Amino acid sequence: MDMMLGGRFFAGFGVGMMADLAPLYQARSFYLALRQYSNLKLQAEIAHPSIRGRLTTLQQFMLGIGAFVASWIVSRARVGDVKLESNVIFRRTELPLDSRELSRNGGYHSVFRPRWLAEKGRWEEARQTLARLHSSGDESDGFVLAQIEDMKADINKARDIGESTWGELFTVPSNFRRLALGYVLQFSVQMTGVSAIQYYSTTIFTTMGFTANRILLFQSINSVIALIGEACCVLWVDHTGRRRPLIVGNIASGLSFVVGSILMARWPGTVNNNAAHYIFIITTWVFNFFFSACIGPLSWAYPAEIFSTRTRAKSTAITSSSSWISNFFIAQVTPIAFKAINWKYYLVFAICGHTNALVIWAFYPETTGRRLEEMDALFENSPIFVGGTTYAQVGDRTAAERELREGTFAPGGLSEQDVRDTEKASVDNEK
């Protein structure tokens, strides 16, 4: 047991680092994204603005594949009365080891982040990396040269300010605003009830009168639904934007818990009503689909893209910690809460799903299609309350790339379309 606990400690330490680093790294192609799926912190930095959401959310899709394989292995082993003796257990442990080996080997072939190279003054290498990622090695490509110019403006601004510190995350208003938004977003994920269902599904489903084998089957089907939801997110997120899926997903998850609460209260496992019990399972599947399609992937993608190069690494380390703190909180509280108040505990997640949606609608600016170098300007210019403003709208996701290729962008500033929309909104308000 001591060895297993020690192993879990180091595994958790490694997973925490990978989860923070992964959303920042973006691959130039689907193949490269698959190969580097565990290194997401680089992801957000090297993607085209128009497909950055698609590639950062690819991380969750890869996690879904792992969950799918694991759940069906366990389900079939249990249902088929397979005895998991020592040699079988040993071979099962080879699965995560093999996947980590794949992740490690993929890391060897990863490129250095171009913005990190630029920060270190290695501009030639940064240009080569950008050319490799975006123009098949052509360093004279207009898109590559425009990105270099954009990065220079951002880095020169940072150097004028001075050395990056942890304190500026809390003392500079736009930095603290982004830090708060990222932290709240990652904390809100656990308040949807996802970990309560994942960790304690056996307890929850047993109260509804289902056997262990049936529960394993339900969980296996759940993994299929999650994978479908994650695939939908990858395909559509750059078209729908970031805000809309988060709002819709949280409302749907809240409603699923409303229905679940009613079913648990009115028709628990002690009541002979199979129809109600299976409807309860269906509500769990509905929740899982919307969580996987709207909430889970974007909770990592959004914080990775809202910070400037100067503060991104430090900021995402803090926002990622929110996910693990809230995860630990829910894991410890859930069994106690279910024992004390039973189905009423479901009401917590029913309420939080709707409050999450309200907060996101009110305070989270839309980031789809924006250059990373314009995030400072976005959060400095946009109001705190963005609901109903132009900053909440999904614009032309390809506009930033067109401006980069045409050389019409403002280095370190908002896109021309954003400026025109802001000026128009100001004129309308004056009228």
Coordinates of C-alpha atoms in Angstrom, one line a residue:
M1 CA 0.0 0.0 0.0
D2 CA 2.8 2.4 0.8
M3 CA 4.4 1.8 -2.6
M4 CA 1.1 2.4 -4.3
L5 CA 0.5 5.6 -2.4
G6 CA 4.0 6.8 -3.3
G7 CA 3.4 5.9 -6.9
R8 CA 0.2 7.8 -7.0
F9 CA 1.9 10.9 -5.5
F10 CA 4.4 11.0 -8.2
A11 CA 1.8 10.2 -10.9
G12 CA -0.4 13.1 -9.6
F13 CA 2.6 15.4 -9.6
G14 CA 3.4 14.6 -13.2
V15 CA -0.2 14.8 -14.3
G16 CA -0.5 18.2 -12.7
M17 CA 2.5 19.5 -14.6
M18 CA 1.3 18.1 -17.9
A19 CA -2.2 19.5 -17.4
D20 CA -0.7 23.0 -17.0
L21 CA 1.8 22.7 -19.8
A22 CA -0.5 21.1 -22.3
P23 CA -2.9 23.9 -23.3
L24 CA -0.1 26.3 -24.1
Y25 CA 1.3 24.3 -26.9
Q26 CA -0.5 24.0 -30.3
A27 CA 0.5 21.7 -33.1
R28 CA 0.5 22.8 -36.7
S29 CA -1.4 19.8 -38.0
F30 CA -3.7 17.1 -36.7
Y31 CA -0.8 14.6 -36.7
L32 CA 1.4 16.8 -34.7
A33 CA -1.4 17.5 -32.3
L34 CA -1.9 13.8 -31.8
R35 CA 1.8 13.2 -31.2
Q36 CA 2.0 16.1 -28.7
Y37 CA -1.4 15.9 -27.1
S38 CA 0.2 15.8 -23.6
N39 CA 2.0 19.1 -24.0
L40 CA -0.8 21.5 -24.3
K41 CA 0.8 24.7 -22.9
L42 CA 2.8 24.9 -26.1
Q43 CA -0.4 24.3 -28.1
A44 CA -2.1 27.7 -27.7
E45 CA 1.1 29.5 -28.7
I46 CA 1.7 28.0 -32.1
A47 CA -1.8 27.6 -33.6
H48 CA -3.4 29.7 -36.2
P49 CA -6.0 31.9 -34.4
S50 CA -8.8 30.4 -36.5
I51 CA -8.1 26.8 -35.3
R52 CA -6.6 27.4 -31.8
G53 CA -9.7 26.2 -30.1
R54 CA -9.9 23.0 -32.1
L55 CA -6.3 22.0 -31.3
T56 CA -6.3 22.9 -27.6
T57 CA -9.6 21.0 -27.0
L58 CA -8.0 18.0 -28.8
Q59 CA -6.3 17.3 -25.4
Q60 CA -9.7 16.4 -23.9
F61 CA -10.5 14.2 -26.9
M62 CA -7.3 12.2 -26.3
L63 CA -8.1 11.8 -22.6
G64 CA -11.5 10.6 -23.7
I65 CA -9.9 7.8 -25.8
G66 CA -8.0 6.7 -22.8
A67 CA -11.1 6.7 -20.6
F68 CA -13.0 4.8 -23.3
V69 CA -10.3 2.0 -23.5
A70 CA -9.9 1.8 -19.7
S71 CA -13.7 1.6 -19.0
W72 CA -14.4 -1.1 -21.5
I73 CA -11.4 -3.2 -20.3
V74 CA -12.6 -3.1 -16.8
S75 CA -16.3 -3.6 -17.8
R76 CA -15.6 -6.7 -19.9
A77 CA -13.2 -8.1 -17.3
R78 CA -15.8 -7.8 -14.6
V79 CA -18.8 -9.0 -16.7
G80 CA -16.8 -11.9 -18.1
D81 CA -15.9 -13.0 -14.6
V82 CA -12.2 -12.6 -15.5
K83 CA -10.0 -13.1 -12.4
L84 CA -7.5 -10.3 -12.2
E85 CA -4.6 -12.2 -10.8
S86 CA -1.1 -10.9 -10.4
N87 CA 0.0 -11.4 -14.0
V88 CA -3.2 -9.7 -15.3
I89 CA -2.8 -6.8 -13.0
F90 CA 0.8 -6.4 -14.0
R91 CA -0.2 -6.3 -17.7
R92 CA -2.9 -3.7 -16.9
T93 CA -0.3 -1.5 -15.4
E94 CA 1.6 -1.6 -18.7
L95 CA -1.2 0.3 -20.4
P96 CA -0.6 3.6 -18.6
L97 CA 3.1 3.1 -18.7
D98 CA 2.9 2.6 -22.5
S99 CA 0.9 5.8 -22.9
R100 CA 3.3 7.8 -20.8
E101 CA 6.1 6.4 -22.9
L102 CA 4.3 7.7 -26.0
S103 CA 3.9 11.1 -24.3
R104 CA 7.6 11.2 -23.4
N105 CA 8.7 10.2 -26.9
G106 CA 6.4 12.8 -28.4
G107 CA 8.0 15.4 -26.2
Y108 CA 11.4 14.7 -27.7
H109 CA 10.1 15.7 -31.1
S110 CA 8.3 18.8 -29.9
V111 CA 9.6 22.2 -31.1
F112 CA 10.5 25.0 -28.7
R113 CA 7.8 27.6 -28.3
P114 CA 8.5 30.5 -30.7
R115 CA 7.5 33.1 -28.1
W116 CA 9.9 31.5 -25.5
L117 CA 12.7 31.7 -28.1
A118 CA 11.8 35.3 -28.8
E119 CA 11.8 36.2 -25.1
K120 CA 15.4 34.7 -24.9
G121 CA 16.5 36.8 -27.9
R122 CA 16.7 33.8 -30.2
W123 CA 14.8 35.5 -33.0
E124 CA 16.3 33.4 -35.8
E125 CA 15.2 30.2 -34.1
A126 CA 11.8 31.7 -33.4
R127 CA 11.5 32.6 -37.1
Q128 CA 12.6 29.1 -38.2
T129 CA 10.1 27.5 -35.8
L130 CA 7.2 29.6 -37.0
A131 CA 8.1 28.9 -40.6
R132 CA 8.2 25.2 -39.9
L133 CA 4.8 25.3 -38.2
H134 CA 3.0 27.7 -40.6
S135 CA 4.7 27.9 -44.0
S136 CA 6.4 24.6 -44.7
G137 CA 9.8 26.2 -43.8
D138 CA 9.5 29.4 -45.8
E139 CA 10.9 32.1 -43.5
S140 CA 10.0 34.8 -45.9
D141 CA 6.3 34.0 -45.7
G142 CA 4.3 37.1 -44.9
F143 CA 2.3 35.4 -42.2
V144 CA 5.6 34.3 -40.4
L145 CA 7.1 37.8 -40.7
A146 CA 3.9 39.4 -39.4
Q147 CA 3.9 37.1 -36.4
I148 CA 7.5 38.0 -35.6
E149 CA 6.6 41.7 -35.8
D150 CA 3.6 41.1 -33.5
M151 CA 5.7 39.2 -31.0
K152 CA 8.4 41.9 -31.0
A153 CA 5.8 44.6 -30.1
D154 CA 4.5 42.4 -27.2
I155 CA 8.0 41.5 -25.9
N156 CA 9.3 45.1 -26.2
K157 CA 6.3 46.3 -24.2
A158 CA 7.0 43.7 -21.6
R159 CA 10.7 44.7 -21.4
D160 CA 9.8 48.4 -20.9
I161 CA 7.7 47.3 -17.9
G162 CA 10.6 45.2 -16.4
E163 CA 11.1 41.7 -15.2
S164 CA 8.0 39.6 -14.9
T165 CA 6.9 39.0 -11.3
W166 CA 4.2 37.0 -9.5
G167 CA 3.1 40.2 -7.8
E168 CA 2.0 41.9 -11.1
L169 CA -0.6 39.1 -11.5
F170 CA -2.5 40.6 -8.6
T171 CA -1.6 44.3 -8.8
V172 CA -2.1 45.0 -12.5
P173 CA -5.9 45.2 -13.1
S174 CA -6.1 43.5 -16.5
N175 CA -3.8 40.7 -15.2
F176 CA -5.8 40.1 -12.1
R177 CA -9.0 40.2 -14.0
R178 CA -7.8 37.4 -16.3
L179 CA -6.4 35.5 -13.4
A180 CA -9.7 35.7 -11.6
L181 CA -11.7 34.6 -14.7
G182 CA -9.4 31.6 -15.3
Y183 CA -9.4 30.6 -11.7
V184 CA -13.2 30.9 -11.4
L185 CA -13.7 29.0 -14.7
Q186 CA -11.6 26.0 -13.6
F187 CA -13.3 25.9 -10.1
S188 CA -16.7 26.1 -11.7
V189 CA -16.0 22.9 -13.7
Q190 CA -16.1 20.8 -10.5
M191 CA -19.3 22.6 -9.4
T192 CA -21.1 21.1 -12.3
G193 CA -20.9 17.8 -10.4
V194 CA -18.7 16.0 -12.9
S195 CA -16.3 14.6 -10.2
A196 CA -19.1 13.6 -7.9
I197 CA -20.5 11.4 -10.7
Q198 CA -17.1 10.1 -11.9
Y199 CA -15.8 9.2 -8.4
Y200 CA -19.0 8.0 -6.8
S201 CA -21.1 6.7 -9.7
T202 CA -21.2 3.3 -8.0
T203 CA -22.7 4.7 -4.8
I204 CA -25.1 7.0 -6.7
F205 CA -26.3 4.2 -9.1
T206 CA -26.6 1.7 -6.3
T207 CA -29.1 4.0 -4.5
M208 CA -31.2 3.7 -7.7
G209 CA -31.2 -0.1 -7.4
F210 CA -28.6 -1.1 -10.0
T211 CA -26.1 -4.0 -9.7
A212 CA -22.3 -3.6 -10.0
N213 CA -22.2 -5.2 -13.4
R214 CA -24.9 -3.0 -14.7
I215 CA -23.2 0.1 -13.3
L216 CA -19.9 -0.9 -15.1
L217 CA -21.9 -1.2 -18.3
F218 CA -23.5 2.2 -17.8
Q219 CA -20.0 3.8 -17.2
S220 CA -18.7 2.2 -20.4
I221 CA -21.5 3.6 -22.4
N222 CA -20.9 6.9 -20.7
S223 CA -17.3 6.9 -22.0
V224 CA -18.6 6.5 -25.6
I225 CA -21.0 9.4 -25.1
A226 CA -18.1 11.5 -23.7
L227 CA -15.9 10.7 -26.7
I228 CA -18.7 11.8 -29.1
G229 CA -19.2 15.0 -27.1
E230 CA -15.4 15.8 -27.2
A231 CA -15.3 15.1 -30.9
C232 CA -18.2 17.6 -31.4
C233 CA -16.3 20.2 -29.4
V234 CA -13.1 19.7 -31.5
L235 CA -15.1 20.1 -34.7
W236 CA -17.3 23.1 -33.8
V237 CA -15.6 25.1 -31.1
D238 CA -14.0 27.6 -33.5
H239 CA -17.3 28.2 -35.2
T240 CA -19.5 28.5 -32.0
G241 CA -16.9 30.5 -30.0
R242 CA -16.0 30.0 -26.4
R243 CA -18.8 31.7 -24.5
R244 CA -21.8 30.0 -26.2
P245 CA -20.8 26.4 -25.5
L246 CA -19.8 27.2 -21.9
I247 CA -23.2 28.9 -21.3
V248 CA -25.3 26.2 -23.0
G249 CA -23.3 23.4 -21.4
N250 CA -23.7 24.7 -17.9
I251 CA -27.4 25.3 -18.3
A252 CA -27.8 21.7 -19.7
S253 CA -25.8 20.2 -16.9
G254 CA -27.8 22.2 -14.3
L255 CA -31.1 21.0 -15.8
S256 CA -29.9 17.4 -15.8
F257 CA -29.3 17.6 -12.1
V258 CA -32.7 19.1 -11.6
V259 CA -34.3 16.1 -13.2
G260 CA -31.9 13.8 -11.4
S261 CA -32.8 15.3 -8.0
I262 CA -36.5 14.8 -8.7
L263 CA -36.0 11.2 -9.7
M264 CA -33.8 10.4 -6.7
A265 CA -36.3 12.0 -4.3
R266 CA -39.5 10.6 -5.8
W267 CA -38.3 7.1 -7.1
P268 CA -35.2 5.9 -5.2
G269 CA -33.9 2.4 -5.6
T270 CA -36.3 1.1 -2.9
V271 CA -39.3 2.0 -5.2
N272 CA -40.1 -0.5 -7.9
N273 CA -40.1 1.8 -10.9
N274 CA -37.6 0.7 -13.6
A275 CA -38.6 3.4 -16.0
A276 CA -37.7 6.2 -13.6
H277 CA -34.4 4.5 -12.7
Y278 CA -33.4 4.3 -16.3
I279 CA -34.4 7.8 -17.0
F280 CA -32.1 8.8 -14.2
I281 CA -29.2 7.0 -16.0
I282 CA -30.2 8.8 -19.2
T283 CA -30.0 12.2 -17.4
T284 CA -26.4 11.3 -16.4
W285 CA -25.6 10.5 -20.0
V286 CA -27.1 13.8 -21.1
F287 CA -25.0 15.6 -18.5
N288 CA -21.9 13.8 -19.7
F289 CA -22.5 14.7 -23.3
F290 CA -22.9 18.4 -22.7
F291 CA -20.0 18.5 -20.2
S292 CA -17.7 16.8 -22.7
A293 CA -18.9 18.9 -25.7
C294 CA -19.0 22.3 -24.0
I295 CA -17.4 22.6 -20.5
G296 CA -14.5 20.2 -19.9
P297 CA -12.3 21.0 -23.0
L298 CA -12.9 24.7 -22.9
S299 CA -12.1 25.0 -19.2
W300 CA -8.5 24.3 -20.2
A301 CA -8.5 26.1 -23.5
Y302 CA -9.8 29.5 -22.4
P303 CA -7.2 30.2 -19.6
A304 CA -4.4 29.2 -21.9
E305 CA -5.2 31.8 -24.5
I306 CA -6.2 34.9 -22.5
F307 CA -2.8 35.7 -20.9
S308 CA 0.1 37.6 -22.5
T309 CA 3.5 35.9 -23.2
R310 CA 4.9 37.8 -20.2
T311 CA 2.5 36.2 -17.7
R312 CA 1.1 33.1 -19.4
A313 CA 3.2 30.4 -17.6
K314 CA 2.8 31.9 -14.1
S315 CA -0.9 32.6 -14.6
T316 CA -1.9 29.2 -16.0
A317 CA 0.0 27.5 -13.1
I318 CA -2.4 29.3 -10.7
T319 CA -5.5 28.7 -12.7
S320 CA -4.7 25.0 -13.2
S321 CA -4.3 24.7 -9.4
S322 CA -8.0 25.7 -9.1
S323 CA -9.0 22.6 -10.9
W324 CA -7.2 20.3 -8.6
I325 CA -8.2 22.1 -5.4
S326 CA -11.8 22.0 -6.4
N327 CA -11.5 18.4 -7.5
F328 CA -10.0 17.4 -4.1
F329 CA -12.8 19.4 -2.3
I330 CA -15.6 17.6 -4.2
A331 CA -14.0 14.2 -3.7
Q332 CA -13.8 14.7 0.0
V333 CA -17.2 16.3 0.5
T334 CA -19.4 14.1 -1.7
P335 CA -19.5 10.9 0.4
I336 CA -20.2 12.9 3.5
A337 CA -22.9 15.0 1.8
F338 CA -24.7 12.0 0.2
K339 CA -24.8 10.2 3.6
A340 CA -26.1 13.3 5.4
I341 CA -28.6 14.8 2.9
N342 CA -28.9 12.1 0.2
W343 CA -30.6 13.5 -3.0
K344 CA -30.6 17.1 -1.8
Y345 CA -26.8 17.1 -2.5
Y346 CA -27.8 17.0 -6.2
L347 CA -29.4 20.4 -5.8
V348 CA -26.0 22.0 -5.2
F349 CA -25.0 21.1 -8.8
A350 CA -28.4 21.9 -10.2
I351 CA -28.0 25.5 -8.9
C352 CA -24.3 25.9 -9.7
G353 CA -24.8 24.9 -13.3
H354 CA -27.1 27.9 -13.8
T355 CA -25.0 30.3 -11.8
N356 CA -21.9 29.2 -13.8
A357 CA -23.8 30.1 -17.0
L358 CA -24.8 33.5 -15.7
V359 CA -21.3 34.4 -14.6
I360 CA -19.8 33.3 -17.9
W361 CA -22.4 35.3 -19.8
A362 CA -21.8 38.4 -17.7
F363 CA -18.0 38.6 -17.4
Y364 CA -16.2 36.4 -20.0
P365 CA -15.1 38.2 -23.2
E366 CA -15.1 36.1 -26.4
T367 CA -11.6 35.1 -27.5
T368 CA -12.3 33.1 -30.7
G369 CA -10.1 34.0 -33.6
R370 CA -8.0 36.6 -31.7
R371 CA -4.2 36.8 -31.8
L372 CA -2.5 36.0 -28.5
E373 CA -0.7 39.3 -28.7
E374 CA -4.0 41.3 -28.7
M375 CA -5.2 39.7 -25.4
D376 CA -3.7 42.6 -23.3
A377 CA -5.5 45.1 -25.4
L378 CA -8.7 43.1 -25.3
F379 CA -8.9 42.9 -21.5
E380 CA -7.7 46.5 -21.0
N381 CA -10.4 47.9 -23.4
S382 CA -13.3 45.6 -22.7
P383 CA -15.7 46.5 -19.8
I384 CA -15.9 44.2 -16.7
F385 CA -19.5 43.4 -17.6
V386 CA -19.4 42.1 -21.2
G387 CA -22.9 40.6 -21.5
G388 CA -24.7 42.1 -24.5
T389 CA -21.6 44.1 -25.8
T390 CA -19.5 43.6 -28.9
Y391 CA -16.9 41.8 -26.7
A392 CA -19.3 39.0 -26.2
Q393 CA -19.9 38.3 -29.9
V394 CA -18.1 35.8 -32.1
G395 CA -16.5 37.7 -34.9
D396 CA -14.9 36.6 -38.1
R397 CA -12.5 33.9 -36.9
T398 CA -10.3 34.3 -39.9
A399 CA -10.0 38.1 -39.7
A400 CA -6.8 38.0 -37.6
E401 CA -5.0 35.7 -40.0
R402 CA -6.0 37.8 -43.0
E403 CA -4.7 40.9 -41.3
L404 CA -1.4 39.1 -40.5
R405 CA -1.0 38.0 -44.1
E406 CA -2.0 41.4 -45.5
G407 CA 0.1 43.3 -43.0
T408 CA -2.8 45.4 -41.9
F409 CA -2.8 44.4 -38.2
A410 CA -1.7 46.7 -35.4
P411 CA 1.2 45.0 -33.5
G412 CA 0.1 44.2 -30.0
G413 CA -3.3 45.8 -30.6
L414 CA -6.9 44.8 -31.4
S415 CA -7.8 43.7 -34.9
E416 CA -9.2 46.4 -37.3
Q417 CA -12.6 44.8 -37.1
D418 CA -12.7 45.1 -33.3
V419 CA -11.7 48.8 -33.5
R420 CA -14.5 49.5 -36.0
D421 CA -17.0 47.6 -33.9
T422 CA -15.9 49.5 -30.8
E423 CA -16.2 52.9 -32.5
K424 CA -19.6 52.0 -33.9
A425 CA -20.8 50.9 -30.4
S426 CA -19.5 54.2 -29.0
V427 CA -21.4 56.2 -31.6
D428 CA -24.6 54.2 -31.0
N429 CA -24.3 54.7 -27.2
E430 CA -23.9 58.5 -27.7
K431 CA -27.1 58.5 -29.8

